[in-house]
CSV table of C-alpha atoms in Angstrom, one decimal:
chain,number,residue,atom,x,y,z
Y,1,MET,CA,-167.0,5.0,-227.0
Y,2,ARG,CA,-169.6,2.2,-227.0
Y,3,ARG,CA,-171.6,1.9,-223.8
Y,4,VAL,CA,-171.8,-1.5,-222.3
Y,5,ASP,CA,-175.2,-2.6,-221.0
Y,6,SER,CA,-175.1,-2.8,-217.2
Y,7,ARG,CA,-177.1,-6.0,-217.4
Y,8,TRP,CA,-173.9,-7.7,-218.7
Y,9,TYR,CA,-172.1,-6.7,-215.5
Y,10,GLN,CA,-175.0,-8.1,-213.5
Y,11,TRP,CA,-174.7,-11.4,-215.3
Y,12,ILE,CA,-171.0,-11.6,-214.7
Y,13,ILE,CA,-171.4,-10.9,-211.0
Y,14,VAL,CA,-174.0,-13.7,-210.8
Y,15,LEU,CA,-171.7,-16.1,-212.6
Y,16,LEU,CA,-168.8,-15.3,-210.3
Y,17,ILE,CA,-171.0,-15.8,-207.2
Y,18,CYS,CA,-172.2,-19.1,-208.6
Y,19,SER,CA,-168.7,-20.2,-209.3
Y,20,VAL,CA,-167.6,-19.4,-205.7
Y,21,MET,CA,-170.7,-21.2,-204.4
Y,22,LYS,CA,-169.7,-24.3,-206.5
Y,23,VAL,CA,-166.2,-24.3,-205.2
Y,24,LYS,CA,-167.5,-24.0,-201.6
Y,25,ALA,CA,-170.0,-26.8,-202.3
Y,26,GLU,CA,-167.1,-29.1,-203.3
Y,27,VAL,CA,-165.0,-28.5,-200.2
Y,28,ILE,CA,-167.7,-28.3,-197.5
Y,29,PRO,CA,-168.8,-31.8,-196.7
Y,30,ASN,CA,-172.4,-32.8,-196.3
Y,31,LYS,CA,-173.8,-34.0,-193.0
Y,32,VAL,CA,-174.5,-37.8,-193.1
Y,33,ALA,CA,-177.4,-38.9,-191.0
Y,34,LYS,CA,-177.2,-41.5,-188.2
Y,35,THR,CA,-178.5,-45.0,-189.0
Y,36,LEU,CA,-179.4,-47.3,-186.1
Y,37,VAL,CA,-178.9,-51.0,-186.5
Y,38,GLN,CA,-182.2,-52.8,-187.3
Y,39,ASP,CA,-183.3,-55.2,-184.6
Y,40,ALA,CA,-180.3,-54.3,-182.6
Y,41,PHE,CA,-181.6,-55.7,-179.3
Y,42,SER,CA,-182.4,-59.1,-180.7
Y,43,LYS,CA,-178.9,-59.2,-182.4
Y,44,GLY,CA,-177.2,-57.9,-179.3
Y,45,ALA,CA,-175.7,-55.1,-181.3
Y,46,VAL,CA,-175.9,-52.5,-178.7
Y,47,CYS,CA,-173.6,-49.8,-177.1
Y,48,LEU,CA,-172.3,-49.9,-173.6
Y,49,ASP,CA,-175.6,-48.4,-172.2
Y,50,GLY,CA,-177.8,-50.8,-174.3
Y,51,SER,CA,-178.8,-48.3,-177.0
Y,52,PRO,CA,-178.7,-49.5,-180.6
Y,53,ALA,CA,-175.4,-49.4,-182.4
Y,54,ALA,CA,-175.1,-46.7,-185.1
Y,55,TYR,CA,-173.4,-45.9,-188.3
Y,56,HIS,CA,-173.4,-43.2,-191.0
Y,57,TYR,CA,-173.8,-44.3,-194.7
Y,58,ASP,CA,-173.2,-42.0,-197.7
Y,59,GLN,CA,-174.2,-43.9,-200.8
Y,60,GLY,CA,-171.8,-44.3,-203.8
Y,61,SER,CA,-172.5,-43.0,-207.3
Y,62,GLY,CA,-171.2,-43.2,-210.8
Y,63,ASP,CA,-168.3,-45.6,-211.3
Y,64,GLY,CA,-168.1,-46.0,-207.5
Y,65,VAL,CA,-171.4,-47.8,-207.1
Y,66,ASN,CA,-169.7,-51.2,-206.6
Y,67,ASN,CA,-167.0,-50.0,-204.3
Y,68,TRP,CA,-167.1,-49.7,-200.5
Y,69,ILE,CA,-165.2,-48.2,-197.6
Y,70,VAL,CA,-166.0,-49.1,-194.0
Y,71,TRP,CA,-164.3,-46.9,-191.4
Y,72,LEU,CA,-164.2,-47.8,-187.7
Y,73,GLU,CA,-164.2,-44.8,-185.4
Y,74,GLY,CA,-161.8,-44.9,-182.4
Y,75,GLY,CA,-161.9,-43.5,-178.9
Y,76,GLY,CA,-159.7,-45.4,-176.5
Y,77,TRP,CA,-160.9,-48.3,-174.3
Y,78,CYS,CA,-162.7,-48.9,-171.1
Y,79,ARG,CA,-161.2,-51.6,-168.9
Y,80,SER,CA,-163.5,-51.6,-165.8
Y,81,VAL,CA,-167.1,-51.2,-164.9
Y,82,GLU,CA,-166.3,-47.7,-163.6
Y,83,ASP,CA,-164.5,-46.7,-166.9
Y,84,CYS,CA,-167.3,-47.9,-169.1
Y,85,GLY,CA,-170.0,-46.3,-167.0
Y,86,GLN,CA,-168.4,-42.9,-167.5
Y,87,ARG,CA,-169.1,-43.3,-171.2
Y,88,PHE,CA,-172.9,-43.5,-170.9
Y,89,ASN,CA,-173.4,-39.8,-171.4
Y,90,TYR,CA,-171.2,-39.5,-174.5
Y,91,SER,CA,-171.2,-40.8,-178.0
Y,92,ASN,CA,-168.5,-43.4,-177.2
Y,93,GLY,CA,-170.9,-45.2,-174.9
Y,94,SER,CA,-174.4,-44.5,-176.2
Y,95,SER,CA,-176.0,-43.8,-179.6
Y,96,ASN,CA,-178.4,-41.5,-177.8
Y,97,HIS,CA,-175.6,-38.9,-178.0
Y,98,ILE,CA,-174.7,-39.5,-181.7
Y,99,ASP,CA,-175.8,-36.9,-184.3
Y,100,SER,CA,-175.2,-36.6,-188.0
Y,101,LYS,CA,-171.6,-36.5,-189.1
Y,102,SER,CA,-169.5,-34.7,-191.7
Y,103,PHE,CA,-167.1,-36.9,-193.7
Y,104,TYR,CA,-163.5,-35.8,-194.3
Y,105,GLY,CA,-160.3,-37.4,-195.5
Y,106,LEU,CA,-160.7,-41.0,-196.7
Y,107,LEU,CA,-164.5,-40.6,-196.3
Y,108,SER,CA,-164.8,-37.2,-198.1
Y,109,ASN,CA,-167.1,-36.8,-201.1
Y,110,SER,CA,-164.8,-34.2,-202.6
Y,111,LYS,CA,-162.9,-35.4,-205.7
Y,112,THR,CA,-160.2,-32.8,-204.9
Y,113,SER,CA,-159.6,-34.1,-201.4
Y,114,ASN,CA,-160.3,-37.7,-202.0
Y,115,PRO,CA,-159.7,-38.4,-205.8
Y,116,ASP,CA,-159.6,-42.2,-205.7
Y,117,PHE,CA,-162.6,-42.9,-203.3
Y,118,TYR,CA,-164.9,-39.8,-203.3
Y,119,ASN,CA,-167.8,-41.6,-205.0
Y,120,TRP,CA,-167.6,-45.0,-203.2
Y,121,HIS,CA,-170.1,-46.1,-200.7
Y,122,ARG,CA,-168.6,-44.6,-197.5
Y,123,ILE,CA,-169.6,-45.8,-194.1
Y,124,MET,CA,-168.4,-44.7,-190.6
Y,125,ILE,CA,-169.2,-47.1,-187.8
Y,126,ARG,CA,-169.5,-45.2,-184.5
Y,127,TYR,CA,-167.5,-46.5,-181.6
Y,128,CYS,CA,-169.6,-47.0,-178.5
Y,129,ASP,CA,-168.3,-50.3,-177.1
Y,130,GLY,CA,-164.9,-49.5,-175.6
Y,131,SER,CA,-163.2,-52.7,-176.8
Y,132,SER,CA,-162.0,-52.0,-180.3
Y,133,TYR,CA,-165.0,-54.0,-181.6
Y,134,THR,CA,-164.0,-57.2,-179.8
Y,135,GLY,CA,-166.5,-57.5,-176.9
Y,136,ASP,CA,-168.9,-60.5,-176.8
Y,137,VAL,CA,-170.5,-60.9,-173.4
Y,138,GLU,CA,-174.0,-62.4,-173.3
Y,139,LEU,CA,-175.0,-61.5,-169.8
Y,140,VAL,CA,-175.9,-57.9,-169.0
Y,141,ASP,CA,-174.7,-56.4,-165.7
Y,142,LYS,CA,-178.0,-56.1,-163.8
Y,143,VAL,CA,-176.6,-53.4,-161.5
Y,144,THR,CA,-175.0,-51.1,-164.1
Y,145,ASN,CA,-176.9,-52.2,-167.2
Y,146,GLN,CA,-173.6,-52.4,-169.1
Y,147,HIS,CA,-173.4,-54.3,-172.3
Y,148,TYR,CA,-170.1,-55.5,-173.8
Y,149,ARG,CA,-170.9,-56.3,-177.4
Y,150,GLY,CA,-168.4,-54.7,-179.7
Y,151,ALA,CA,-167.9,-57.8,-181.9
Y,152,ARG,CA,-171.7,-58.2,-182.3
Y,153,ILE,CA,-171.9,-54.5,-183.4
Y,154,PHE,CA,-169.3,-55.1,-186.1
Y,155,GLN,CA,-171.1,-58.3,-187.4
Y,156,ALA,CA,-174.6,-56.8,-187.3
Y,157,ILE,CA,-173.5,-53.7,-189.3
Y,158,MET,CA,-171.6,-55.9,-191.8
Y,159,ASP,CA,-174.8,-57.9,-192.3
Y,160,GLU,CA,-176.8,-54.7,-193.1
Y,161,LEU,CA,-174.2,-53.5,-195.5
Y,162,LEU,CA,-174.0,-56.8,-197.3
Y,163,ALA,CA,-177.8,-56.6,-197.7
Y,164,LYS,CA,-177.4,-53.0,-199.1
Y,165,GLY,CA,-175.2,-54.3,-201.8
Y,166,MET,CA,-171.7,-54.8,-200.4
Y,167,LYS,CA,-172.0,-58.5,-201.1
Y,168,ASN,CA,-171.5,-57.6,-204.7
Y,169,ALA,CA,-168.5,-55.4,-204.1
Y,170,THR,CA,-165.8,-55.1,-206.7
Y,171,ASN,CA,-163.4,-53.1,-204.4
Y,172,ALA,CA,-163.6,-52.8,-200.6
Y,173,ILE,CA,-161.6,-51.2,-197.8
Y,174,LEU,CA,-161.8,-51.7,-194.1
Y,175,SER,CA,-160.2,-48.8,-192.3
Y,176,GLY,CA,-160.2,-47.1,-188.9
Y,177,CYS,CA,-158.4,-44.8,-186.6
Y,178,SER,CA,-156.8,-45.4,-183.2
Y,179,ALA,CA,-158.9,-47.9,-181.4
Y,180,GLY,CA,-160.8,-48.3,-184.6
Y,181,GLY,CA,-157.6,-48.9,-186.5
Y,182,LEU,CA,-156.8,-51.7,-184.0
Y,183,GLY,CA,-160.3,-53.1,-184.7
Y,184,THR,CA,-159.4,-52.9,-188.4
Y,185,MET,CA,-156.5,-55.3,-187.8
Y,186,PHE,CA,-158.6,-57.6,-185.7
Y,187,HIS,CA,-161.4,-57.8,-188.3
Y,188,CYS,CA,-159.4,-57.5,-191.5
Y,189,ASP,CA,-159.4,-61.2,-192.5
Y,190,ARG,CA,-163.0,-61.5,-191.3
Y,191,PHE,CA,-164.0,-58.6,-193.5
Y,192,ARG,CA,-162.3,-60.2,-196.5
Y,193,SER,CA,-164.2,-63.5,-195.9
Y,194,LEU,CA,-167.5,-61.8,-196.2
Y,195,LEU,CA,-166.9,-60.5,-199.7
Y,196,PRO,CA,-166.6,-62.1,-203.2
Y,197,SER,CA,-163.4,-63.9,-203.8
Y,198,THR,CA,-163.0,-61.9,-207.0
Y,199,ALA,CA,-163.2,-58.6,-205.1
Y,200,ARG,CA,-160.1,-56.5,-204.4
Y,201,VAL,CA,-160.2,-56.2,-200.6
Y,202,LYS,CA,-157.6,-54.4,-198.4
Y,203,CYS,CA,-157.3,-52.8,-195.0
Y,204,LEU,CA,-155.9,-49.5,-193.8
Y,205,SER,CA,-155.0,-49.1,-190.1
Y,206,ASP,CA,-154.5,-45.5,-189.1
Y,207,GLY,CA,-152.8,-44.3,-185.8
Y,208,ALA,CA,-153.1,-47.7,-184.3
Y,209,TYR,CA,-149.6,-49.2,-184.2
Y,210,PHE,CA,-149.5,-49.1,-180.4
Y,211,LEU,CA,-146.2,-50.2,-178.9
Y,212,LEU,CA,-145.5,-52.7,-176.2
Y,213,ASP,CA,-143.8,-50.8,-173.3
Y,214,ASN,CA,-140.2,-50.2,-174.0
Y,215,ASP,CA,-136.7,-49.7,-172.7
Y,216,PHE,CA,-137.7,-46.6,-170.8
Y,217,LYS,CA,-139.3,-48.9,-168.1
Y,218,ARG,CA,-142.5,-46.9,-168.3
Y,219,VAL,CA,-145.5,-48.0,-166.2
Y,220,ASN,CA,-147.2,-50.8,-168.2
Y,221,ILE,CA,-150.1,-48.5,-169.1
Y,222,LEU,CA,-151.2,-50.2,-172.3
Y,223,GLU,CA,-150.5,-53.7,-171.1
Y,224,SER,CA,-152.7,-53.2,-168.0
Y,225,THR,CA,-155.4,-51.5,-170.1
Y,226,TYR,CA,-155.6,-54.3,-172.6
Y,227,ASP,CA,-155.6,-56.9,-169.9
Y,228,GLY,CA,-158.6,-55.2,-168.3
Y,229,VAL,CA,-160.4,-54.9,-171.7
Y,230,VAL,CA,-159.9,-58.6,-172.5
Y,231,ASN,CA,-161.2,-59.8,-169.2
Y,232,LEU,CA,-164.2,-57.4,-169.0
Y,233,HIS,CA,-165.3,-57.7,-172.6
Y,234,ASN,CA,-164.5,-61.3,-173.2
Y,235,SER,CA,-162.3,-60.3,-176.1
Y,236,ALA,CA,-160.1,-63.3,-176.4
Y,237,LYS,CA,-162.3,-65.3,-178.8
Y,238,VAL,CA,-162.3,-62.4,-181.3
Y,239,LEU,CA,-158.5,-62.0,-181.4
Y,240,PRO,CA,-156.5,-64.0,-183.9
Y,241,PRO,CA,-156.1,-67.6,-182.7
Y,242,SER,CA,-152.6,-67.7,-184.2
Y,243,CYS,CA,-151.6,-65.1,-181.6
Y,244,THR,CA,-153.7,-66.2,-178.6
Y,245,SER,CA,-152.3,-69.7,-179.0
Y,246,ARG,CA,-148.8,-68.5,-178.3
Y,247,MET,CA,-149.2,-65.6,-175.8
Y,248,ASN,CA,-151.5,-63.9,-173.4
Y,249,PRO,CA,-154.6,-62.5,-175.1
Y,250,ALA,CA,-153.8,-59.0,-173.8
Y,251,SER,CA,-150.5,-59.1,-175.7
Y,252,CYS,CA,-152.4,-59.7,-178.9
Y,253,PHE,CA,-153.7,-56.2,-178.7
Y,254,PHE,CA,-150.3,-55.0,-179.8
Y,255,PRO,CA,-150.0,-54.8,-183.6
Y,256,GLN,CA,-146.4,-55.9,-183.6
Y,257,HIS,CA,-147.7,-59.3,-182.3
Y,258,ILE,CA,-150.6,-59.8,-184.8
Y,259,GLN,CA,-149.7,-58.0,-188.1
Y,260,GLU,CA,-147.7,-60.9,-189.4
Y,261,ASP,CA,-150.7,-63.2,-189.0
Y,262,ILE,CA,-153.1,-61.0,-191.1
Y,263,LYS,CA,-153.5,-62.6,-194.5
Y,264,THR,CA,-155.4,-59.8,-196.2
Y,265,PRO,CA,-153.2,-56.9,-197.6
Y,266,LEU,CA,-152.7,-54.3,-194.9
Y,267,PHE,CA,-151.6,-50.7,-195.1
Y,268,ILE,CA,-150.1,-49.2,-192.0
Y,269,LEU,CA,-150.4,-45.4,-191.6
Y,270,ASN,CA,-148.8,-43.9,-188.6
Y,271,SER,CA,-146.5,-41.2,-187.3
Y,272,ALA,CA,-143.3,-42.4,-185.8
Y,273,TYR,CA,-144.0,-39.7,-183.2
Y,274,ASP,CA,-147.6,-40.6,-182.5
Y,275,SER,CA,-148.9,-37.8,-180.3
Y,276,TRP,CA,-151.4,-40.0,-178.3
Y,277,GLN,CA,-148.8,-42.6,-177.4
Y,278,ILE,CA,-146.2,-40.0,-176.5
Y,279,VAL,CA,-148.4,-38.0,-174.2
Y,280,ASP,CA,-150.2,-41.0,-172.6
Y,281,THR,CA,-147.4,-43.5,-172.4
Y,282,VAL,CA,-144.0,-41.7,-172.6
Y,283,ILE,CA,-144.2,-38.3,-171.0
Y,284,PRO,CA,-144.3,-38.6,-167.2
Y,285,PHE,CA,-147.7,-37.6,-165.8
Y,286,ALA,CA,-146.2,-34.7,-163.9
Y,287,ASP,CA,-144.7,-33.2,-167.1
Y,288,ARG,CA,-147.7,-33.6,-169.4
Y,289,GLN,CA,-149.1,-30.1,-168.9
Y,290,ASP,CA,-145.7,-28.5,-169.6
Y,291,PHE,CA,-145.3,-30.7,-172.6
Y,292,ALA,CA,-148.8,-29.9,-174.0
Y,293,GLU,CA,-148.4,-26.1,-173.4
Y,294,ASN,CA,-144.8,-25.7,-174.6
Y,295,CYS,CA,-143.0,-28.6,-176.3
Y,296,LYS,CA,-145.9,-29.9,-178.3
Y,297,LYS,CA,-146.6,-26.5,-179.8
Y,298,ASN,CA,-143.1,-25.4,-180.3
Y,299,LEU,CA,-140.3,-28.0,-180.5
Y,300,SER,CA,-137.7,-25.4,-179.7
Y,301,LYS,CA,-139.2,-25.2,-176.2
Y,302,CYS,CA,-138.7,-29.0,-175.5
Y,303,SER,CA,-136.3,-29.6,-172.7
Y,304,PRO,CA,-133.3,-31.9,-173.3
Y,305,HIS,CA,-135.0,-34.7,-171.4
Y,306,GLN,CA,-138.2,-34.3,-173.5
Y,307,GLN,CA,-136.1,-34.4,-176.7
Y,308,LYS,CA,-134.5,-37.6,-175.5
Y,309,LEU,CA,-137.8,-39.2,-174.8
Y,310,LEU,CA,-139.2,-38.2,-178.3
Y,311,GLN,CA,-136.1,-39.4,-180.1
Y,312,GLY,CA,-136.2,-42.7,-178.1
Y,313,PHE,CA,-139.8,-43.3,-178.9
Y,314,GLY,CA,-139.3,-42.6,-182.6
Y,315,ALA,CA,-136.4,-45.0,-182.9
Y,316,GLU,CA,-138.3,-47.7,-181.0
Y,317,PHE,CA,-141.4,-47.2,-183.2
Y,318,LEU,CA,-139.5,-47.7,-186.4
Y,319,SER,CA,-137.8,-50.8,-185.0
Y,320,ALA,CA,-141.2,-52.4,-184.2
Y,321,LEU,CA,-142.5,-52.1,-187.8
Y,322,PRO,CA,-142.7,-55.2,-190.1
Y,323,LYS,CA,-139.3,-56.2,-191.2
Y,324,SER,CA,-139.9,-58.6,-194.1
Y,325,TYR,CA,-143.0,-58.8,-196.3
Y,326,SER,CA,-144.3,-58.7,-199.8
Y,327,PRO,CA,-145.0,-55.1,-200.9
Y,328,SER,CA,-148.4,-56.2,-202.2
Y,329,GLN,CA,-149.3,-57.5,-198.7
Y,330,ARG,CA,-148.0,-54.6,-196.6
Y,331,GLY,CA,-147.9,-51.0,-197.4
Y,332,MET,CA,-146.7,-48.2,-195.1
Y,333,TYR,CA,-146.7,-44.5,-194.7
Y,334,ILE,CA,-144.7,-43.5,-191.6
Y,335,ASN,CA,-144.2,-39.8,-191.3
Y,336,SER,CA,-142.9,-37.6,-188.5
Y,337,CYS,CA,-145.9,-35.4,-187.8
Y,338,LEU,CA,-146.6,-35.0,-184.1
Y,339,MET,CA,-150.2,-36.2,-184.4
Y,340,HIS,CA,-152.4,-39.2,-184.0
Y,341,CYS,CA,-154.9,-40.1,-186.8
Y,342,GLN,CA,-154.5,-38.9,-190.3
Y,343,THR,CA,-157.3,-40.4,-192.4
Y,344,ASP,CA,-160.1,-38.2,-190.9
Y,345,HIS,CA,-158.9,-34.8,-192.0
Y,346,ASP,CA,-158.7,-33.5,-195.6
Y,347,TRP,CA,-155.5,-31.5,-194.8
Y,348,SER,CA,-153.6,-34.5,-193.4
Y,349,TRP,CA,-155.1,-37.1,-195.9
Y,350,ASN,CA,-154.3,-35.1,-199.1
Y,351,SER,CA,-152.2,-32.0,-198.6
Y,352,ASN,CA,-148.6,-30.9,-198.6
Y,353,SER,CA,-148.4,-31.1,-194.8
Y,354,ASP,CA,-145.6,-33.7,-194.6
Y,355,LEU,CA,-145.0,-35.3,-197.9
Y,356,LEU,CA,-142.9,-38.4,-198.3
Y,357,ASN,CA,-141.1,-38.6,-201.7
Y,358,ASN,CA,-143.3,-35.7,-202.7
Y,359,LYS,CA,-146.4,-37.8,-202.3
Y,360,THR,CA,-149.4,-37.3,-200.1
Y,361,ILE,CA,-150.9,-40.1,-198.0
Y,362,ALA,CA,-153.9,-40.3,-200.4
Y,363,LYS,CA,-151.6,-40.7,-203.4
Y,364,VAL,CA,-149.5,-43.4,-201.8
Y,365,PHE,CA,-152.4,-45.4,-200.5
Y,366,GLY,CA,-154.3,-45.1,-203.7
Y,367,ASP,CA,-151.3,-46.3,-205.7
Y,368,TRP,CA,-150.9,-49.3,-203.4
Y,369,PHE,CA,-154.6,-50.2,-203.3
Y,370,PHE,CA,-155.0,-50.1,-207.1
Y,371,GLU,CA,-151.6,-51.6,-207.6
Y,372,ARG,CA,-150.5,-48.7,-209.8
Y,373,ASP,CA,-147.3,-48.8,-207.8
Y,374,PRO,CA,-147.7,-51.6,-205.3
Y,375,SER,CA,-144.2,-51.3,-203.7
Y,376,GLN,CA,-145.3,-48.4,-201.5
Y,377,GLU,CA,-143.1,-48.2,-198.4
Y,378,MET,CA,-142.7,-44.6,-197.3
Y,379,VAL,CA,-140.8,-44.2,-194.0
Y,380,LYS,CA,-139.4,-40.8,-192.9
Y,381,GLN,CA,-137.3,-40.3,-189.9
Y,382,HIS,CA,-136.4,-37.0,-188.4
Y,383,ASP,CA,-134.4,-36.6,-185.2
Y,384,LEU,CA,-137.5,-34.8,-183.8
Y,385,PRO,CA,-141.1,-34.8,-184.8
Y,386,GLN,CA,-142.5,-32.2,-187.2
Y,387,ILE,CA,-145.4,-29.8,-186.4
Y,388,CYS,CA,-147.9,-30.5,-189.1
Y,389,SER,CA,-151.1,-28.4,-189.2
Y,390,PRO,CA,-153.8,-27.3,-191.6
Y,391,PRO,CA,-152.9,-24.8,-194.3
Y,392,SER,CA,-153.9,-21.3,-193.3
């Protein structure tokens, strides 16, 4: 029998190791450094504590060099001096606490996870203003040193990106999650106006379809929050005039009141059982710990009352969605996962977690954006939410 040179085995082992390393390199995202806004102080583009606004920029390549994604980070709102002051020691109030960031989901550089957009210019704007990028107060609070400049942050970063080449974009997306998804709606038409008329420009709002308080007669949590934000941050002038001319500016923070006025094509991604809204605005405060420890993890442990609340919210959410629109102007992916944002994880963005018509979120949005199949309206209703989680 012929003896095989042991060196061949060594080469095979080396090749196998290299192959494994290559696969890992494709799925492990790179860390994207923090970029501070240039001349932030003179532009007023500063966080709540007065530190320069920040973003992360991963440059495009190949056939993606003329295409851009800008993603607005979320993180709730601060509606009072006390609320905003509590953010000074965290990244949602100061860029001093912002480090490099890994990109996942819609911002991933993996062709497997993000096949349509992996090699675009991908930018994450960090959320440090507490107003969904709407604040515009000139004066600084001399006692607390608080700055309310969310709108100026958005504009200053847009100016920098335009100078970096976005002014020549062929395709562009403005997206965001939660409070950032709401900011996406506020700035969608403004973003469109900055780019060439020949460019394909669309917006994707994720986990931001916040509902006006409903038939359950809940405490008006969001209404009072938005009223405080508008007054503290001077947000009214950034909100759509078509809305503020017919109702209180705080009411214009609710997507059901502004989505119809957005002229730029908009894709709404949300769960009909949005976990943040359910926990913070539906479940009574006294029951939240029990809900988090039991019902949220195992739906069979939900009490009849909790099931009724979940079912009621899901039905109300679906009834608040756009009713009549052109498919090219509005796309939707409404699933039943008991979760909040879905663009910022590989497993929720492009996996078999909760498919609608056997399509992932990434597939449906990509088809809608590129008009491969523009009539993308995916709405799935279960009697109760689904527990969606990363594959093991």
